[in-house]
mmCIF file of C-alpha atoms and ligand atoms in Angstrom:
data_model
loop_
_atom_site.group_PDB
_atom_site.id
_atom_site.type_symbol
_atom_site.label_atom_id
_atom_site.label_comp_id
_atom_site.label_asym_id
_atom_site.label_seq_id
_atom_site.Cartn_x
_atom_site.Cartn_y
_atom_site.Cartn_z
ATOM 1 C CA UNK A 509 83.751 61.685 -2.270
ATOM 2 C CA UNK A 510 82.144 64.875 -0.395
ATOM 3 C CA UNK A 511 78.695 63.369 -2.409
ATOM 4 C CA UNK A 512 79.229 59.877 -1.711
ATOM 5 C CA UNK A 513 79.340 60.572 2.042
ATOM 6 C CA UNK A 514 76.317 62.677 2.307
ATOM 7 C CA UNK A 515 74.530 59.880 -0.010
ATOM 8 C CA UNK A 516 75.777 57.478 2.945
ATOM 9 C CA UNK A 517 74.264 59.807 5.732
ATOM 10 C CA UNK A 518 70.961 60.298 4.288
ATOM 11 C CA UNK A 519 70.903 56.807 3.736
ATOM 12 C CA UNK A 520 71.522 55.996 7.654
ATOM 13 C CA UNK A 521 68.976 58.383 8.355
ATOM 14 C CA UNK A 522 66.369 56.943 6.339
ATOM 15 C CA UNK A 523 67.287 53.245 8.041
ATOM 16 C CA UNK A 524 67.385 55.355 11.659
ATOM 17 C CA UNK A 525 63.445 56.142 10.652
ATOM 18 C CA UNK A 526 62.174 53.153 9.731
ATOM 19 C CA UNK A 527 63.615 51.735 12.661
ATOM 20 C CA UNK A 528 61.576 54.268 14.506
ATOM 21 C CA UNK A 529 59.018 53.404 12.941
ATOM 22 C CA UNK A 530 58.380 49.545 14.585
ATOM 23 C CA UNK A 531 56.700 49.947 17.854
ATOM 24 C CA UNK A 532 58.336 48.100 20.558
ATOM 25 C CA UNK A 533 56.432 45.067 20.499
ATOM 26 C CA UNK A 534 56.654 45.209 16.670
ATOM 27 C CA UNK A 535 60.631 45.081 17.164
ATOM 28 C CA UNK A 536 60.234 42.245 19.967
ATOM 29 C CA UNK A 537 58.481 40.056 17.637
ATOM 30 C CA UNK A 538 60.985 40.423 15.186
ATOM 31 C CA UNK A 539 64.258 39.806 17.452
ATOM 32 C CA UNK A 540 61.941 36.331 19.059
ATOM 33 C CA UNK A 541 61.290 35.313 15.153
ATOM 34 C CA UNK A 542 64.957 35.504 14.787
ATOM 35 C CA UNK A 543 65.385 33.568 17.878
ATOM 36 C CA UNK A 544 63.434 30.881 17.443
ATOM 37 C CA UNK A 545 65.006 30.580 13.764
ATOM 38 C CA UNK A 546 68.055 29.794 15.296
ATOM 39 C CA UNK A 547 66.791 27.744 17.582
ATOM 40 C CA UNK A 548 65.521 25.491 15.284
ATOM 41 C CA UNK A 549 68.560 25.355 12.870
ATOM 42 C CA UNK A 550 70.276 24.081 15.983
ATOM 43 C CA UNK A 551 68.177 21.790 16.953
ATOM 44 C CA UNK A 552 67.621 20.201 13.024
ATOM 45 C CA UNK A 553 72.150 20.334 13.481
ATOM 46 C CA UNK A 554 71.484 18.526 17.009
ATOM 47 C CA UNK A 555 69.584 16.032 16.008
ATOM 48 C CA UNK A 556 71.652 15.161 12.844
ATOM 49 C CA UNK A 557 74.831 14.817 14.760
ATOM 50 C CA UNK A 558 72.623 12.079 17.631
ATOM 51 C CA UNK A 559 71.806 10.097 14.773
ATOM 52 C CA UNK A 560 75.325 9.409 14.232
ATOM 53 C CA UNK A 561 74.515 10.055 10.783
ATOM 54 C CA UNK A 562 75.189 13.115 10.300
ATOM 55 C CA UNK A 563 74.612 15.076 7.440
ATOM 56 C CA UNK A 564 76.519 17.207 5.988
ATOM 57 C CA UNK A 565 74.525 19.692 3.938
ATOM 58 C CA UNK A 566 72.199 20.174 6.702
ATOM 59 C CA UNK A 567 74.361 21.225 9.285
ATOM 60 C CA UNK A 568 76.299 23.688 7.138
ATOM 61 C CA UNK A 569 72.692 25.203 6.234
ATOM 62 C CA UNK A 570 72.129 25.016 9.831
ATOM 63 C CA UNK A 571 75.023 26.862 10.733
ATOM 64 C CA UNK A 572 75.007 29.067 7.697
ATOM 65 C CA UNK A 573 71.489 30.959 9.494
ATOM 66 C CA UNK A 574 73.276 31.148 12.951
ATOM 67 C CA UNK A 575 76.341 32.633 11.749
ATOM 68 C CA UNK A 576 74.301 34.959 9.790
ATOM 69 C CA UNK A 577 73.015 36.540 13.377
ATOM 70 C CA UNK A 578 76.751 37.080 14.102
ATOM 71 C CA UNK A 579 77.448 40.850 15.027
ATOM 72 C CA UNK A 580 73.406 41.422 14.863
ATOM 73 C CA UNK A 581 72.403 40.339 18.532
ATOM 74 C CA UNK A 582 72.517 43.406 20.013
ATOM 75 C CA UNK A 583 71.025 45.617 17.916
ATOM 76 C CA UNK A 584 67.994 43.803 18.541
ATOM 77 C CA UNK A 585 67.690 45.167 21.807
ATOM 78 C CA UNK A 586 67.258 49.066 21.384
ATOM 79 C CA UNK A 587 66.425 50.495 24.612
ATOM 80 C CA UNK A 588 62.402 50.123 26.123
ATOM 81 C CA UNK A 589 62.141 46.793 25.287
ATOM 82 C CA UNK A 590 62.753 45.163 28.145
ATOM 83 C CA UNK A 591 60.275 43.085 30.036
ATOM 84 C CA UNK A 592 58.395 44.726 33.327
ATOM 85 C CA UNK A 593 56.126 46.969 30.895
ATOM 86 C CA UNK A 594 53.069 46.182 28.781
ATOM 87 C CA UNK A 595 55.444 44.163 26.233
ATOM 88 C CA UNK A 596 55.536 40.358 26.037
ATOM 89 C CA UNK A 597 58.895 39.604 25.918
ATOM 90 C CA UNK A 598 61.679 37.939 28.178
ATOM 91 C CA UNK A 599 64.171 40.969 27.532
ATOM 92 C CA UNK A 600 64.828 41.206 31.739
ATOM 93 C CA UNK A 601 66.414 44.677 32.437
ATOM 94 C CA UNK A 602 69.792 43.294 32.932
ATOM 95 C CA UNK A 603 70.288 43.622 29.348
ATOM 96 C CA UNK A 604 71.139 47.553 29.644
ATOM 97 C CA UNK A 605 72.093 47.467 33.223
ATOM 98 C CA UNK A 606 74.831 45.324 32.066
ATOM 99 C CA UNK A 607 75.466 46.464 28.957
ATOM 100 C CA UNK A 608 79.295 45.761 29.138
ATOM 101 C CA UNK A 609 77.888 41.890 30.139
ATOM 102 C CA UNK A 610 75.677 41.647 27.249
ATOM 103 C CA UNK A 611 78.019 42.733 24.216
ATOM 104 C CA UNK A 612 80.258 40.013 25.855
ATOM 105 C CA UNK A 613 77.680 37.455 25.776
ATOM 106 C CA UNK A 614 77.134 38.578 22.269
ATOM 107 C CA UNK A 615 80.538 38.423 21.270
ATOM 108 C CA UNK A 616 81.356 35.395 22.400
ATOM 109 C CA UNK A 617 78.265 34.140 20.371
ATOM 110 C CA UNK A 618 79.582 35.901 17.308
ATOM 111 C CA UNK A 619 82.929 33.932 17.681
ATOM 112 C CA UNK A 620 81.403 30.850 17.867
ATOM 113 C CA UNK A 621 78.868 30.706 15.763
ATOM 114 C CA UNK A 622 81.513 32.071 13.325
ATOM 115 C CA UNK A 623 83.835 29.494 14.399
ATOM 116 C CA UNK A 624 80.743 26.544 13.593
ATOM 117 C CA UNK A 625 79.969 27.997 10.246
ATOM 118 C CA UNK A 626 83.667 27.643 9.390
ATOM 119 C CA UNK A 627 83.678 23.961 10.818
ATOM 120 C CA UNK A 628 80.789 23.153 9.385
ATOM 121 C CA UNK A 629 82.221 24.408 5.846
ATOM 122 C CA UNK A 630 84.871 22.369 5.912
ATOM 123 C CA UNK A 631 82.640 19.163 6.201
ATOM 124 C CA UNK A 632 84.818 18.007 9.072
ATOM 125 C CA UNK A 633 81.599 16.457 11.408
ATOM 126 C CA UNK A 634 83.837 15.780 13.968
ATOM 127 C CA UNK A 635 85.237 19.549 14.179
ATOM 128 C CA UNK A 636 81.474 21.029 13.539
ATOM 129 C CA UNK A 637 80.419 18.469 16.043
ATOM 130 C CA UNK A 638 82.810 20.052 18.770
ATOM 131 C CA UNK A 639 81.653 23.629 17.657
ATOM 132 C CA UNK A 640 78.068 23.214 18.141
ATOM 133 C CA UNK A 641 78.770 22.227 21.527
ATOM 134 C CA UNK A 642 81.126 25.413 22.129
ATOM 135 C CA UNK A 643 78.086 27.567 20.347
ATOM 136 C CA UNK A 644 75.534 26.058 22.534
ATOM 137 C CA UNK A 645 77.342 27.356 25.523
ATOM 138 C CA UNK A 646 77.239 30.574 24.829
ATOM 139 C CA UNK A 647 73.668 30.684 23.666
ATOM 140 C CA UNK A 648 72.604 29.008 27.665
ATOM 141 C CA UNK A 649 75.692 31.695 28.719
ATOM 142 C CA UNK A 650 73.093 34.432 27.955
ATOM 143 C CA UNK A 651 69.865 33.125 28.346
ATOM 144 C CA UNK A 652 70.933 32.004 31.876
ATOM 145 C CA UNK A 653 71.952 36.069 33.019
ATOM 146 C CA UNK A 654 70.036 37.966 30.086
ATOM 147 C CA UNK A 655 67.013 36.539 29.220
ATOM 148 C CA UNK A 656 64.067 35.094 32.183
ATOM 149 C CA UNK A 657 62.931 31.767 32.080
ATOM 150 C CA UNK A 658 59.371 31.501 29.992
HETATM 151 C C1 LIG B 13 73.637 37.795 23.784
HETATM 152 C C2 LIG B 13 72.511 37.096 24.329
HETATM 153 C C3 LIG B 13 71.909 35.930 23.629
HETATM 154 C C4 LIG B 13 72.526 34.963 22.868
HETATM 155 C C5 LIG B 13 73.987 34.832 22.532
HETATM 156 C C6 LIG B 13 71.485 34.052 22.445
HETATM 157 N N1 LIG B 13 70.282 34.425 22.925
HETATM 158 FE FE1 LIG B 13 68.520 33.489 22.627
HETATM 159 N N2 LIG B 13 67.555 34.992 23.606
HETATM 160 C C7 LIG B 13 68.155 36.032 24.263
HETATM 161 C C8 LIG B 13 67.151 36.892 24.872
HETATM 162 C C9 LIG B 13 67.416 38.136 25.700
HETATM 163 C C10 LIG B 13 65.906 36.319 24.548
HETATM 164 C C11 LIG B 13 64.514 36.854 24.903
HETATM 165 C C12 LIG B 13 63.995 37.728 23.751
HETATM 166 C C13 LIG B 13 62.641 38.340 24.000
HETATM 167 O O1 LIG B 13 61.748 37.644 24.543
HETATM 168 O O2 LIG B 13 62.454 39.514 23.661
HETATM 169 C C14 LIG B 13 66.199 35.106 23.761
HETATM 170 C C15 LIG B 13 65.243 34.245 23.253
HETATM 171 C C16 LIG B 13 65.499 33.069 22.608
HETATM 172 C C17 LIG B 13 64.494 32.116 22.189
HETATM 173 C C18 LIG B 13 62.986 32.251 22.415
HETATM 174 C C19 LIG B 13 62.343 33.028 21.286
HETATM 175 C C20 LIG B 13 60.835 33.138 21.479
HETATM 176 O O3 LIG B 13 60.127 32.285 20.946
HETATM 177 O O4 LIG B 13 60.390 34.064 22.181
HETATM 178 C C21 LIG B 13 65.146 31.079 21.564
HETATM 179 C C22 LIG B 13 64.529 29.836 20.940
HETATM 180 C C23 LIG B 13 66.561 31.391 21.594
HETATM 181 N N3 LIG B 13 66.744 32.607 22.239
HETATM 182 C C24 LIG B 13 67.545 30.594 21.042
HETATM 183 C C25 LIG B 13 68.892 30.922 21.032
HETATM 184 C C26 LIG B 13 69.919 30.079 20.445
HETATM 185 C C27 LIG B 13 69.692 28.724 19.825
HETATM 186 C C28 LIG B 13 71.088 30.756 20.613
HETATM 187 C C29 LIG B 13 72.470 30.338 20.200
HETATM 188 C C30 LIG B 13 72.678 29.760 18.898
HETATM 189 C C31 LIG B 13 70.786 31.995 21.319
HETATM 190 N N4 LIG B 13 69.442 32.054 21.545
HETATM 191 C C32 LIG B 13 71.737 32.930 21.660
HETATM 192 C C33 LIG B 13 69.501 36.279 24.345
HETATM 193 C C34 LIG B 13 70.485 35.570 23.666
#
């Protein structure tokens, strides 16, 4: 047991250092690439569901990669990445100011992109229909306070 936890710390410490290891653009790029992936699952989910066709398959796909950025939001914002500094990014300080604000605003996205995933699962369009719409709120939630227009 005594082993197994020590295995686990220098494990964490090795993850701690390559996390170090990014620069801060390096770990902006990533967190955007994220971002955009999940803005274009929802927008292939979007435009199944106005075709009135939708399908199936897609949309649980689609909501299979948002869901899979549930709980990870805010670790990719580690602290000197905001925007103001020689970094591109649209980070706005807020972010850490607000830090109770922001794990809110991430929460709530965990919930419902959770919450879409499950929907979407069940092949209900209807139901995944109505939680898109509920997950899309709290993606414009953050944006609007968190993250400065482009
Ligand atoms: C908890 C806050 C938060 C939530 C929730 C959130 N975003 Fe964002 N998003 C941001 C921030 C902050 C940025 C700016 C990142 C940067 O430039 O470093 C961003 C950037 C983006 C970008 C631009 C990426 C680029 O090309 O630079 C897209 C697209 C995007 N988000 C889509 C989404 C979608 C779709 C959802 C919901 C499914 C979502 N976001 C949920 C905070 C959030």
């Amino acid at each position: 047991m005594r082993k197994f936890s020590m295995m686990v710390g220098a494990l964490a410490l090795g993850v701690a250092v390559v996390a170090q290891a990014a620069t801060p653009q390096q770990v902006v790029e990533t967190r955007q690439k994220n971002f955009k992936a999940m803005g274009k699952a929802m927008k292939g989910a979007g435009d199944s569901f106005k075709s009135g066709t939708p399908d199936a398959a897609l949309i649980k796909a689609s909501a299979a990669t948002v869901a899979g950025n549930a709980g990870q939001i805010e670790k990719w914002f580690p602290a000197g990445t905001a925007l103001g500094g020689a970094i591109k990014t649209s980070a706005k300080p807020e972010i850490w100011t607000d830090k109770a604000g922001f794990t809110k605003a991430a929460a709530d996205f965990s919930v419902a992109a959770k919450g879409f995933k499950v929907a979407a699962d069940s092949g209900n369009m209807e139901a995944a229909g109505k939680a898109m719409g509920a997950l899309g709120s709290t993606c414009k939630g953050c944006h609007e306070k968190f993250k400065a227009k482009d």
